[in-house]
Amino acid sequence: MERGPVVGAGPGAGTRVRALLGCLVKVLLWVASALLYFGSEQAARLLGSPCLRRLYHAWLAAVVIFGPLLQFHVNSRTIFASHGNFFNIKFVNSAWGWTCTFLGGFVLLVVFLATRRVAVTARHLSRLVVGAAVWRGAGRAFLLIEDLTGSCFEPLPQGLLLHELPDRRSCLAAGHQWRGYTVSSHTFLLTFCCLLMAEEAAVFAKYLAHGLPAGAPLRLVFLLNVLLLGLWNFLLLCTVIYFHQYTHKVVGAAVGTFAWYLTYGSWYHQPWSPGIPGHGLFPRSRSVRKHN
């Protein structure tokens, strides 16, 4: 008995499938592009609001001051309560590296696309160099405070035995523990990174308003910075809930805020500084595109 031709088989069917897949890919790319442009526009408008940036400082202060109270209402066995959790090791311990990588790419693209001048781009990128110096200097200062306020203890089954060893190095070499006032470097770094990223990312609203080139790569880099900023806020909340003593966290956040004020709030407004974000990028004669 002879079989009839299989419906849909043959070269014509393969062509139709490829055409259908091609249309599907185009639709998905269009949707992704629309979401990218919409998300970047809304995030830029949000971060570019001066009122919101002032409220953001209050938000960070509230997180550090009142966040520890949440420790009585959360599960102490969650993954974020462990010092060895993935986010603590891969992100918090390397927060400045992540911030420099993502934010450096954003500042580089925004400044160079707006000015096409290498010198101006380097000047704006130098703010990250200053930030790195602040981070290293603060870390050394925190260790110095711990050395000056600490004492050497030997752990025993009955408790801790105080030793008269004069410094941390000799104490640790003897196999003992050095305990002093430890400012939370994680709270300092996350607070400083949050304030720094919010200040730098706020420029994108004015960048878009001036109709400067804003293709998909730049918008994607901007949104990656926004996501990283959100992650730093979440990890700061986890840090103040689960780790360190209360005063150590508050002092760390206060030092981070003070470091932001000395740089972005004061020094960068001077002509002999790296300049505030957006300085010299937007000529007054350029027409401004209004956001609806």
PDB file of C-alpha atoms in Angstrom:
ATOM      1  CA  MET A   1       0.000   0.000   0.000  1.00  0.00           C
ATOM      2  CA  GLU A   2       1.531   3.348  -1.018  1.00  0.00           C
ATOM      3  CA  ARG A   3       1.845   6.155   1.544  1.00  0.00           C
ATOM      4  CA  GLY A   4       0.861   9.707   0.665  1.00  0.00           C
ATOM      5  CA  PRO A   5       3.251  12.683   1.101  1.00  0.00           C
ATOM      6  CA  VAL A   6       3.948  13.774   4.690  1.00  0.00           C
ATOM      7  CA  VAL A   7       2.326  17.111   5.368  1.00  0.00           C
ATOM      8  CA  GLY A   8       4.829  19.801   6.391  1.00  0.00           C
ATOM      9  CA  ALA A   9       7.869  17.823   5.274  1.00  0.00           C
ATOM     10  CA  GLY A  10      10.419  18.968   2.738  1.00  0.00           C
ATOM     11  CA  PRO A  11      12.531  22.065   2.166  1.00  0.00           C
ATOM     12  CA  GLY A  12       9.534  24.364   2.380  1.00  0.00           C
ATOM     13  CA  ALA A  13       8.785  23.335   5.974  1.00  0.00           C
ATOM     14  CA  GLY A  14      12.374  23.974   7.099  1.00  0.00           C
ATOM     15  CA  THR A  15      12.285  27.419   5.526  1.00  0.00           C
ATOM     16  CA  ARG A  16       9.076  28.253   7.352  1.00  0.00           C
ATOM     17  CA  VAL A  17      10.521  27.063  10.687  1.00  0.00           C
ATOM     18  CA  ARG A  18      13.641  29.185  10.222  1.00  0.00           C
ATOM     19  CA  ALA A  19      11.524  32.176   9.285  1.00  0.00           C
ATOM     20  CA  LEU A  20       9.350  31.644  12.363  1.00  0.00           C
ATOM     21  CA  LEU A  21      12.405  31.391  14.618  1.00  0.00           C
ATOM     22  CA  GLY A  22      13.844  34.519  13.032  1.00  0.00           C
ATOM     23  CA  CYS A  23      10.629  36.428  13.737  1.00  0.00           C
ATOM     24  CA  LEU A  24      10.583  35.136  17.310  1.00  0.00           C
ATOM     25  CA  VAL A  25      14.169  36.268  17.883  1.00  0.00           C
ATOM     26  CA  LYS A  26      13.360  39.714  16.471  1.00  0.00           C
ATOM     27  CA  VAL A  27      10.351  40.031  18.769  1.00  0.00           C
ATOM     28  CA  LEU A  28      12.400  39.006  21.809  1.00  0.00           C
ATOM     29  CA  LEU A  29      15.161  41.470  20.898  1.00  0.00           C
ATOM     30  CA  TRP A  30      12.587  44.230  20.446  1.00  0.00           C
ATOM     31  CA  VAL A  31      11.026  43.465  23.840  1.00  0.00           C
ATOM     32  CA  ALA A  32      14.455  43.362  25.512  1.00  0.00           C
ATOM     33  CA  SER A  33      15.414  46.662  23.894  1.00  0.00           C
ATOM     34  CA  ALA A  34      12.139  48.287  24.942  1.00  0.00           C
ATOM     35  CA  LEU A  35      12.596  47.096  28.528  1.00  0.00           C
ATOM     36  CA  LEU A  36      16.203  48.300  28.517  1.00  0.00           C
ATOM     37  CA  TYR A  37      15.258  51.774  27.326  1.00  0.00           C
ATOM     38  CA  PHE A  38      12.233  52.044  29.618  1.00  0.00           C
ATOM     39  CA  GLY A  39      14.111  50.747  32.659  1.00  0.00           C
ATOM     40  CA  SER A  40      17.102  53.023  32.107  1.00  0.00           C
ATOM     41  CA  GLU A  41      14.877  56.087  31.607  1.00  0.00           C
ATOM     42  CA  GLN A  42      12.921  55.440  34.798  1.00  0.00           C
ATOM     43  CA  ALA A  43      16.007  54.595  36.864  1.00  0.00           C
ATOM     44  CA  ALA A  44      17.781  57.721  35.598  1.00  0.00           C
ATOM     45  CA  ARG A  45      14.796  59.887  36.493  1.00  0.00           C
ATOM     46  CA  LEU A  46      14.634  58.311  39.952  1.00  0.00           C
ATOM     47  CA  LEU A  47      18.332  58.671  40.756  1.00  0.00           C
ATOM     48  CA  GLY A  48      18.479  62.145  39.223  1.00  0.00           C
ATOM     49  CA  SER A  49      15.933  63.581  41.647  1.00  0.00           C
ATOM     50  CA  PRO A  50      17.684  65.910  44.164  1.00  0.00           C
ATOM     51  CA  CYS A  51      14.914  65.328  46.691  1.00  0.00           C
ATOM     52  CA  LEU A  52      15.314  61.568  46.445  1.00  0.00           C
ATOM     53  CA  ARG A  53      19.076  61.800  46.910  1.00  0.00           C
ATOM     54  CA  ARG A  54      18.563  63.745  50.130  1.00  0.00           C
ATOM     55  CA  LEU A  55      16.085  61.126  51.303  1.00  0.00           C
ATOM     56  CA  TYR A  56      18.581  58.428  50.367  1.00  0.00           C
ATOM     57  CA  HIS A  57      20.996  59.737  52.996  1.00  0.00           C
ATOM     58  CA  ALA A  58      18.223  59.470  55.567  1.00  0.00           C
ATOM     59  CA  TRP A  59      17.459  55.942  54.361  1.00  0.00           C
ATOM     60  CA  LEU A  60      21.051  54.799  54.877  1.00  0.00           C
ATOM     61  CA  ALA A  61      21.129  56.370  58.332  1.00  0.00           C
ATOM     62  CA  ALA A  62      17.878  54.608  59.246  1.00  0.00           C
ATOM     63  CA  VAL A  63      19.230  51.268  57.989  1.00  0.00           C
ATOM     64  CA  VAL A  64      22.343  51.520  60.177  1.00  0.00           C
ATOM     65  CA  ILE A  65      20.646  52.955  63.277  1.00  0.00           C
ATOM     66  CA  PHE A  66      17.433  50.932  63.323  1.00  0.00           C
ATOM     67  CA  GLY A  67      18.361  47.936  61.150  1.00  0.00           C
ATOM     68  CA  PRO A  68      19.948  45.997  64.049  1.00  0.00           C
ATOM     69  CA  LEU A  69      16.520  45.861  65.712  1.00  0.00           C
ATOM     70  CA  LEU A  70      15.432  43.449  62.979  1.00  0.00           C
ATOM     71  CA  GLN A  71      17.739  40.782  64.396  1.00  0.00           C
ATOM     72  CA  PHE A  72      14.971  39.951  66.873  1.00  0.00           C
ATOM     73  CA  HIS A  73      12.486  39.302  64.045  1.00  0.00           C
ATOM     74  CA  VAL A  74      14.544  37.404  61.445  1.00  0.00           C
ATOM     75  CA  ASN A  75      15.806  33.849  61.208  1.00  0.00           C
ATOM     76  CA  SER A  76      19.303  33.665  62.684  1.00  0.00           C
ATOM     77  CA  ARG A  77      20.031  30.506  60.678  1.00  0.00           C
ATOM     78  CA  THR A  78      19.562  32.060  57.262  1.00  0.00           C
ATOM     79  CA  ILE A  79      22.452  31.951  54.806  1.00  0.00           C
ATOM     80  CA  PHE A  80      23.067  35.694  55.226  1.00  0.00           C
ATOM     81  CA  ALA A  81      23.846  35.188  58.933  1.00  0.00           C
ATOM     82  CA  SER A  82      27.009  33.231  58.090  1.00  0.00           C
ATOM     83  CA  HIS A  83      30.332  35.006  57.628  1.00  0.00           C
ATOM     84  CA  GLY A  84      31.183  32.465  54.938  1.00  0.00           C
ATOM     85  CA  ASN A  85      28.097  33.008  52.784  1.00  0.00           C
ATOM     86  CA  PHE A  86      28.546  33.502  49.050  1.00  0.00           C
ATOM     87  CA  PHE A  87      27.568  37.186  49.000  1.00  0.00           C
ATOM     88  CA  ASN A  88      29.825  38.071  51.917  1.00  0.00           C
ATOM     89  CA  ILE A  89      32.868  36.403  50.360  1.00  0.00           C
ATOM     90  CA  LYS A  90      32.357  37.298  46.698  1.00  0.00           C
ATOM     91  CA  PHE A  91      30.803  40.745  47.018  1.00  0.00           C
ATOM     92  CA  VAL A  92      31.182  42.417  50.424  1.00  0.00           C
ATOM     93  CA  ASN A  93      34.866  41.538  50.816  1.00  0.00           C
ATOM     94  CA  SER A  94      35.514  42.858  47.294  1.00  0.00           C
ATOM     95  CA  ALA A  95      32.958  45.677  47.286  1.00  0.00           C
ATOM     96  CA  TRP A  96      35.414  48.331  46.178  1.00  0.00           C
ATOM     97  CA  GLY A  97      36.650  46.191  43.278  1.00  0.00           C
ATOM     98  CA  TRP A  98      33.105  45.604  42.038  1.00  0.00           C
ATOM     99  CA  THR A  99      32.264  49.293  42.448  1.00  0.00           C
ATOM    100  CA  CYS A 100      35.352  50.430  40.540  1.00  0.00           C
ATOM    101  CA  THR A 101      34.730  47.970  37.716  1.00  0.00           C
ATOM    102  CA  PHE A 102      31.079  48.814  37.109  1.00  0.00           C
ATOM    103  CA  LEU A 103      31.187  52.502  37.982  1.00  0.00           C
ATOM    104  CA  GLY A 104      34.478  53.061  36.173  1.00  0.00           C
ATOM    105  CA  GLY A 105      32.956  51.724  32.953  1.00  0.00           C
ATOM    106  CA  PHE A 106      29.916  53.956  33.356  1.00  0.00           C
ATOM    107  CA  VAL A 107      31.924  57.125  34.062  1.00  0.00           C
ATOM    108  CA  LEU A 108      34.274  56.358  31.171  1.00  0.00           C
ATOM    109  CA  LEU A 109      31.427  55.973  28.673  1.00  0.00           C
ATOM    110  CA  VAL A 110      29.388  58.947  29.887  1.00  0.00           C
ATOM    111  CA  VAL A 111      32.270  61.420  30.023  1.00  0.00           C
ATOM    112  CA  PHE A 112      33.963  60.365  26.801  1.00  0.00           C
ATOM    113  CA  LEU A 113      30.733  60.228  24.789  1.00  0.00           C
ATOM    114  CA  ALA A 114      29.765  63.672  26.106  1.00  0.00           C
ATOM    115  CA  THR A 115      33.119  65.405  25.560  1.00  0.00           C
ATOM    116  CA  ARG A 116      35.324  63.206  23.310  1.00  0.00           C
ATOM    117  CA  ARG A 117      38.258  64.471  25.388  1.00  0.00           C
ATOM    118  CA  VAL A 118      40.674  62.078  27.044  1.00  0.00           C
ATOM    119  CA  ALA A 119      41.899  64.628  29.596  1.00  0.00           C
ATOM    120  CA  VAL A 120      38.384  65.374  30.856  1.00  0.00           C
ATOM    121  CA  THR A 121      37.619  61.654  31.018  1.00  0.00           C
ATOM    122  CA  ALA A 122      40.766  60.997  33.045  1.00  0.00           C
ATOM    123  CA  ARG A 123      39.896  63.840  35.417  1.00  0.00           C
ATOM    124  CA  HIS A 124      36.469  62.366  36.153  1.00  0.00           C
ATOM    125  CA  LEU A 125      37.885  58.866  36.541  1.00  0.00           C
ATOM    126  CA  SER A 126      40.334  60.226  39.107  1.00  0.00           C
ATOM    127  CA  ARG A 127      37.429  60.372  41.573  1.00  0.00           C
ATOM    128  CA  LEU A 128      37.658  56.592  41.744  1.00  0.00           C
ATOM    129  CA  VAL A 129      41.378  56.883  42.490  1.00  0.00           C
ATOM    130  CA  VAL A 130      40.525  59.217  45.359  1.00  0.00           C
ATOM    131  CA  GLY A 131      37.889  56.751  46.527  1.00  0.00           C
ATOM    132  CA  ALA A 132      40.438  53.926  46.509  1.00  0.00           C
ATOM    133  CA  ALA A 133      42.810  56.080  48.579  1.00  0.00           C
ATOM    134  CA  VAL A 134      40.002  56.821  51.035  1.00  0.00           C
ATOM    135  CA  TRP A 135      39.236  53.110  51.368  1.00  0.00           C
ATOM    136  CA  ARG A 136      42.863  52.138  51.924  1.00  0.00           C
ATOM    137  CA  GLY A 137      43.455  55.009  54.339  1.00  0.00           C
ATOM    138  CA  ALA A 138      40.327  54.202  56.335  1.00  0.00           C
ATOM    139  CA  GLY A 139      41.295  50.540  56.547  1.00  0.00           C
ATOM    140  CA  ARG A 140      44.714  51.419  57.942  1.00  0.00           C
ATOM    141  CA  ALA A 141      43.162  53.878  60.396  1.00  0.00           C
ATOM    142  CA  PHE A 142      40.737  51.220  61.649  1.00  0.00           C
ATOM    143  CA  LEU A 143      43.620  48.797  62.235  1.00  0.00           C
ATOM    144  CA  LEU A 144      45.540  51.510  64.078  1.00  0.00           C
ATOM    145  CA  ILE A 145      42.546  52.168  66.338  1.00  0.00           C
ATOM    146  CA  GLU A 146      42.266  48.468  67.083  1.00  0.00           C
ATOM    147  CA  ASP A 147      45.989  48.302  67.901  1.00  0.00           C
ATOM    148  CA  LEU A 148      45.901  51.329  70.200  1.00  0.00           C
ATOM    149  CA  THR A 149      42.794  50.230  72.097  1.00  0.00           C
ATOM    150  CA  GLY A 150      43.457  46.481  72.211  1.00  0.00           C
ATOM    151  CA  SER A 151      44.925  43.980  74.647  1.00  0.00           C
ATOM    152  CA  CYS A 152      46.259  40.462  74.300  1.00  0.00           C
ATOM    153  CA  PHE A 153      44.174  37.553  75.580  1.00  0.00           C
ATOM    154  CA  GLU A 154      44.745  33.829  75.755  1.00  0.00           C
ATOM    155  CA  PRO A 155      41.587  31.750  75.309  1.00  0.00           C
ATOM    156  CA  LEU A 156      41.182  29.174  78.096  1.00  0.00           C
ATOM    157  CA  PRO A 157      38.350  26.758  78.932  1.00  0.00           C
ATOM    158  CA  GLN A 158      37.537  28.974  81.910  1.00  0.00           C
ATOM    159  CA  GLY A 159      37.553  32.185  79.841  1.00  0.00           C
ATOM    160  CA  LEU A 160      40.178  34.665  78.645  1.00  0.00           C
ATOM    161  CA  LEU A 161      43.524  35.251  80.309  1.00  0.00           C
ATOM    162  CA  LEU A 162      44.995  38.736  79.906  1.00  0.00           C
ATOM    163  CA  HIS A 163      48.633  38.911  78.798  1.00  0.00           C
ATOM    164  CA  GLU A 164      50.991  41.876  78.916  1.00  0.00           C
ATOM    165  CA  LEU A 165      52.287  41.488  75.351  1.00  0.00           C
ATOM    166  CA  PRO A 166      52.714  45.019  73.972  1.00  0.00           C
ATOM    167  CA  ASP A 167      51.382  44.774  70.419  1.00  0.00           C
ATOM    168  CA  ARG A 168      49.243  42.752  68.037  1.00  0.00           C
ATOM    169  CA  ARG A 169      52.176  41.140  66.206  1.00  0.00           C
ATOM    170  CA  SER A 170      53.760  39.625  69.294  1.00  0.00           C
ATOM    171  CA  CYS A 171      50.351  38.615  70.602  1.00  0.00           C
ATOM    172  CA  LEU A 172      49.366  36.738  67.464  1.00  0.00           C
ATOM    173  CA  ALA A 173      52.850  35.222  67.171  1.00  0.00           C
ATOM    174  CA  ALA A 174      52.352  33.701  70.619  1.00  0.00           C
ATOM    175  CA  GLY A 175      49.081  32.123  69.470  1.00  0.00           C
ATOM    176  CA  HIS A 176      46.842  34.451  71.453  1.00  0.00           C
ATOM    177  CA  GLN A 177      44.036  36.845  70.490  1.00  0.00           C
ATOM    178  CA  TRP A 178      44.245  40.628  70.150  1.00  0.00           C
ATOM    179  CA  ARG A 179      41.006  42.388  71.003  1.00  0.00           C
ATOM    180  CA  GLY A 180      40.413  46.103  70.627  1.00  0.00           C
ATOM    181  CA  TYR A 181      37.803  48.529  69.355  1.00  0.00           C
ATOM    182  CA  THR A 182      36.993  47.308  65.834  1.00  0.00           C
ATOM    183  CA  VAL A 183      35.283  49.801  63.544  1.00  0.00           C
ATOM    184  CA  SER A 184      33.162  47.883  61.031  1.00  0.00           C
ATOM    185  CA  SER A 185      35.063  48.205  57.769  1.00  0.00           C
ATOM    186  CA  HIS A 186      32.246  46.449  55.907  1.00  0.00           C
ATOM    187  CA  THR A 187      29.683  48.983  57.097  1.00  0.00           C
ATOM    188  CA  PHE A 188      32.047  51.810  56.205  1.00  0.00           C
ATOM    189  CA  LEU A 189      32.745  50.466  52.723  1.00  0.00           C
ATOM    190  CA  LEU A 190      29.154  49.630  51.831  1.00  0.00           C
ATOM    191  CA  THR A 191      27.934  53.028  53.060  1.00  0.00           C
ATOM    192  CA  PHE A 192      30.652  54.851  51.127  1.00  0.00           C
ATOM    193  CA  CYS A 193      30.004  52.812  47.960  1.00  0.00           C
ATOM    194  CA  CYS A 194      26.246  53.432  48.171  1.00  0.00           C
ATOM    195  CA  LEU A 195      26.672  57.200  48.485  1.00  0.00           C
ATOM    196  CA  LEU A 196      29.345  57.305  45.796  1.00  0.00           C
ATOM    197  CA  MET A 197      27.358  55.254  43.275  1.00  0.00           C
ATOM    198  CA  ALA A 198      24.159  57.205  43.867  1.00  0.00           C
ATOM    199  CA  GLU A 199      26.034  60.465  43.259  1.00  0.00           C
ATOM    200  CA  GLU A 200      27.745  59.246  40.080  1.00  0.00           C
ATOM    201  CA  ALA A 201      24.671  57.554  38.591  1.00  0.00           C
ATOM    202  CA  ALA A 202      22.539  60.683  39.099  1.00  0.00           C
ATOM    203  CA  VAL A 203      24.359  62.296  36.157  1.00  0.00           C
ATOM    204  CA  PHE A 204      22.643  59.995  33.657  1.00  0.00           C
ATOM    205  CA  ALA A 205      19.330  61.849  33.924  1.00  0.00           C
ATOM    206  CA  LYS A 206      20.946  65.096  32.779  1.00  0.00           C
ATOM    207  CA  TYR A 207      22.929  63.181  30.147  1.00  0.00           C
ATOM    208  CA  LEU A 208      19.709  61.851  28.611  1.00  0.00           C
ATOM    209  CA  ALA A 209      17.983  65.224  28.924  1.00  0.00           C
ATOM    210  CA  HIS A 210      20.702  66.825  26.775  1.00  0.00           C
ATOM    211  CA  GLY A 211      20.135  64.309  23.986  1.00  0.00           C
ATOM    212  CA  LEU A 212      23.652  62.862  24.113  1.00  0.00           C
ATOM    213  CA  PRO A 213      24.388  59.422  22.578  1.00  0.00           C
ATOM    214  CA  ALA A 214      22.728  56.759  24.709  1.00  0.00           C
ATOM    215  CA  GLY A 215      22.770  53.439  22.923  1.00  0.00           C
ATOM    216  CA  ALA A 216      22.002  50.025  24.357  1.00  0.00           C
ATOM    217  CA  PRO A 217      25.554  49.346  25.675  1.00  0.00           C
ATOM    218  CA  LEU A 218      25.618  52.534  27.779  1.00  0.00           C
ATOM    219  CA  ARG A 219      22.109  51.950  29.071  1.00  0.00           C
ATOM    220  CA  LEU A 220      22.994  48.372  29.985  1.00  0.00           C
ATOM    221  CA  VAL A 221      26.086  49.508  31.899  1.00  0.00           C
ATOM    222  CA  PHE A 222      23.960  52.084  33.713  1.00  0.00           C
ATOM    223  CA  LEU A 223      21.371  49.484  34.724  1.00  0.00           C
ATOM    224  CA  LEU A 224      24.113  47.139  35.919  1.00  0.00           C
ATOM    225  CA  ASN A 225      25.295  49.941  38.203  1.00  0.00           C
ATOM    226  CA  VAL A 226      21.748  50.435  39.459  1.00  0.00           C
ATOM    227  CA  LEU A 227      21.473  46.710  40.226  1.00  0.00           C
ATOM    228  CA  LEU A 228      24.825  46.784  42.023  1.00  0.00           C
ATOM    229  CA  LEU A 229      23.660  49.781  44.055  1.00  0.00           C
ATOM    230  CA  GLY A 230      20.563  47.831  45.050  1.00  0.00           C
ATOM    231  CA  LEU A 231      22.723  44.864  46.039  1.00  0.00           C
ATOM    232  CA  TRP A 232      24.944  47.086  48.222  1.00  0.00           C
ATOM    233  CA  ASN A 233      21.843  48.394  50.022  1.00  0.00           C
ATOM    234  CA  PHE A 234      20.616  44.862  50.666  1.00  0.00           C
ATOM    235  CA  LEU A 235      24.019  43.627  51.874  1.00  0.00           C
ATOM    236  CA  LEU A 236      24.392  46.687  54.117  1.00  0.00           C
ATOM    237  CA  LEU A 237      21.082  45.788  55.731  1.00  0.00           C
ATOM    238  CA  CYS A 238      22.242  42.180  56.185  1.00  0.00           C
ATOM    239  CA  THR A 239      25.526  43.387  57.679  1.00  0.00           C
ATOM    240  CA  VAL A 240      23.905  45.611  60.294  1.00  0.00           C
ATOM    241  CA  ILE A 241      21.431  42.864  61.208  1.00  0.00           C
ATOM    242  CA  TYR A 242      23.764  39.902  61.575  1.00  0.00           C
ATOM    243  CA  PHE A 243      27.337  41.120  62.111  1.00  0.00           C
ATOM    244  CA  HIS A 244      29.431  43.405  64.359  1.00  0.00           C
ATOM    245  CA  GLN A 245      28.556  45.295  67.504  1.00  0.00           C
ATOM    246  CA  TYR A 246      26.134  48.202  67.337  1.00  0.00           C
ATOM    247  CA  THR A 247      28.569  51.073  67.979  1.00  0.00           C
ATOM    248  CA  HIS A 248      31.116  49.531  65.570  1.00  0.00           C
ATOM    249  CA  LYS A 249      28.519  49.613  62.790  1.00  0.00           C
ATOM    250  CA  VAL A 250      27.314  53.125  63.541  1.00  0.00           C
ATOM    251  CA  VAL A 251      30.868  54.501  63.668  1.00  0.00           C
ATOM    252  CA  GLY A 252      31.751  52.734  60.407  1.00  0.00           C
ATOM    253  CA  ALA A 253      28.729  54.202  58.623  1.00  0.00           C
ATOM    254  CA  ALA A 254      29.411  57.647  60.117  1.00  0.00           C
ATOM    255  CA  VAL A 255      33.000  57.573  58.845  1.00  0.00           C
ATOM    256  CA  GLY A 256      31.773  56.481  55.397  1.00  0.00           C
ATOM    257  CA  THR A 257      29.277  59.339  55.297  1.00  0.00           C
ATOM    258  CA  PHE A 258      31.925  61.800  56.481  1.00  0.00           C
ATOM    259  CA  ALA A 259      34.304  60.565  53.748  1.00  0.00           C
ATOM    260  CA  TRP A 260      31.566  61.207  51.177  1.00  0.00           C
ATOM    261  CA  TYR A 261      30.994  64.697  52.581  1.00  0.00           C
ATOM    262  CA  LEU A 262      34.701  65.586  52.467  1.00  0.00           C
ATOM    263  CA  THR A 263      34.961  64.493  48.831  1.00  0.00           C
ATOM    264  CA  TYR A 264      31.644  64.833  46.991  1.00  0.00           C
ATOM    265  CA  GLY A 265      30.103  67.312  49.393  1.00  0.00           C
ATOM    266  CA  SER A 266      33.076  69.647  49.749  1.00  0.00           C
ATOM    267  CA  TRP A 267      36.391  69.120  47.966  1.00  0.00           C
ATOM    268  CA  TYR A 268      35.007  68.182  44.526  1.00  0.00           C
ATOM    269  CA  HIS A 269      33.280  71.560  44.348  1.00  0.00           C
ATOM    270  CA  GLN A 270      36.688  73.263  44.293  1.00  0.00           C
ATOM    271  CA  PRO A 271      38.414  74.102  40.968  1.00  0.00           C
ATOM    272  CA  TRP A 272      41.592  72.213  41.966  1.00  0.00           C
ATOM    273  CA  SER A 273      39.735  68.922  42.454  1.00  0.00           C
ATOM    274  CA  PRO A 274      38.547  66.094  40.160  1.00  0.00           C
ATOM    275  CA  GLY A 275      35.235  67.965  39.982  1.00  0.00           C
ATOM    276  CA  ILE A 276      31.717  66.885  40.828  1.00  0.00           C
ATOM    277  CA  PRO A 277      30.011  64.297  38.600  1.00  0.00           C
ATOM    278  CA  GLY A 278      28.801  65.932  35.400  1.00  0.00           C
ATOM    279  CA  HIS A 279      31.085  68.967  35.682  1.00  0.00           C
ATOM    280  CA  GLY A 280      31.961  70.311  32.227  1.00  0.00           C
ATOM    281  CA  LEU A 281      29.907  67.704  30.349  1.00  0.00           C
ATOM    282  CA  PHE A 282      26.805  69.684  29.429  1.00  0.00           C
ATOM    283  CA  PRO A 283      27.246  72.988  27.570  1.00  0.00           C
ATOM    284  CA  ARG A 284      24.525  75.498  28.359  1.00  0.00           C
ATOM    285  CA  SER A 285      23.881  76.175  24.683  1.00  0.00           C
ATOM    286  CA  ARG A 286      22.828  72.576  24.046  1.00  0.00           C
ATOM    287  CA  SER A 287      19.087  72.105  23.822  1.00  0.00           C
ATOM    288  CA  VAL A 288      17.589  70.109  26.650  1.00  0.00           C
ATOM    289  CA  ARG A 289      15.131  67.301  25.962  1.00  0.00           C
ATOM    290  CA  LYS A 290      12.340  67.268  28.515  1.00  0.00           C
ATOM    291  CA  HIS A 291      11.122  64.024  30.048  1.00  0.00           C
ATOM    292  CA  ASN A 292       7.452  63.439  29.996  1.00  0.00           C
TER     293      ASN A 292
END
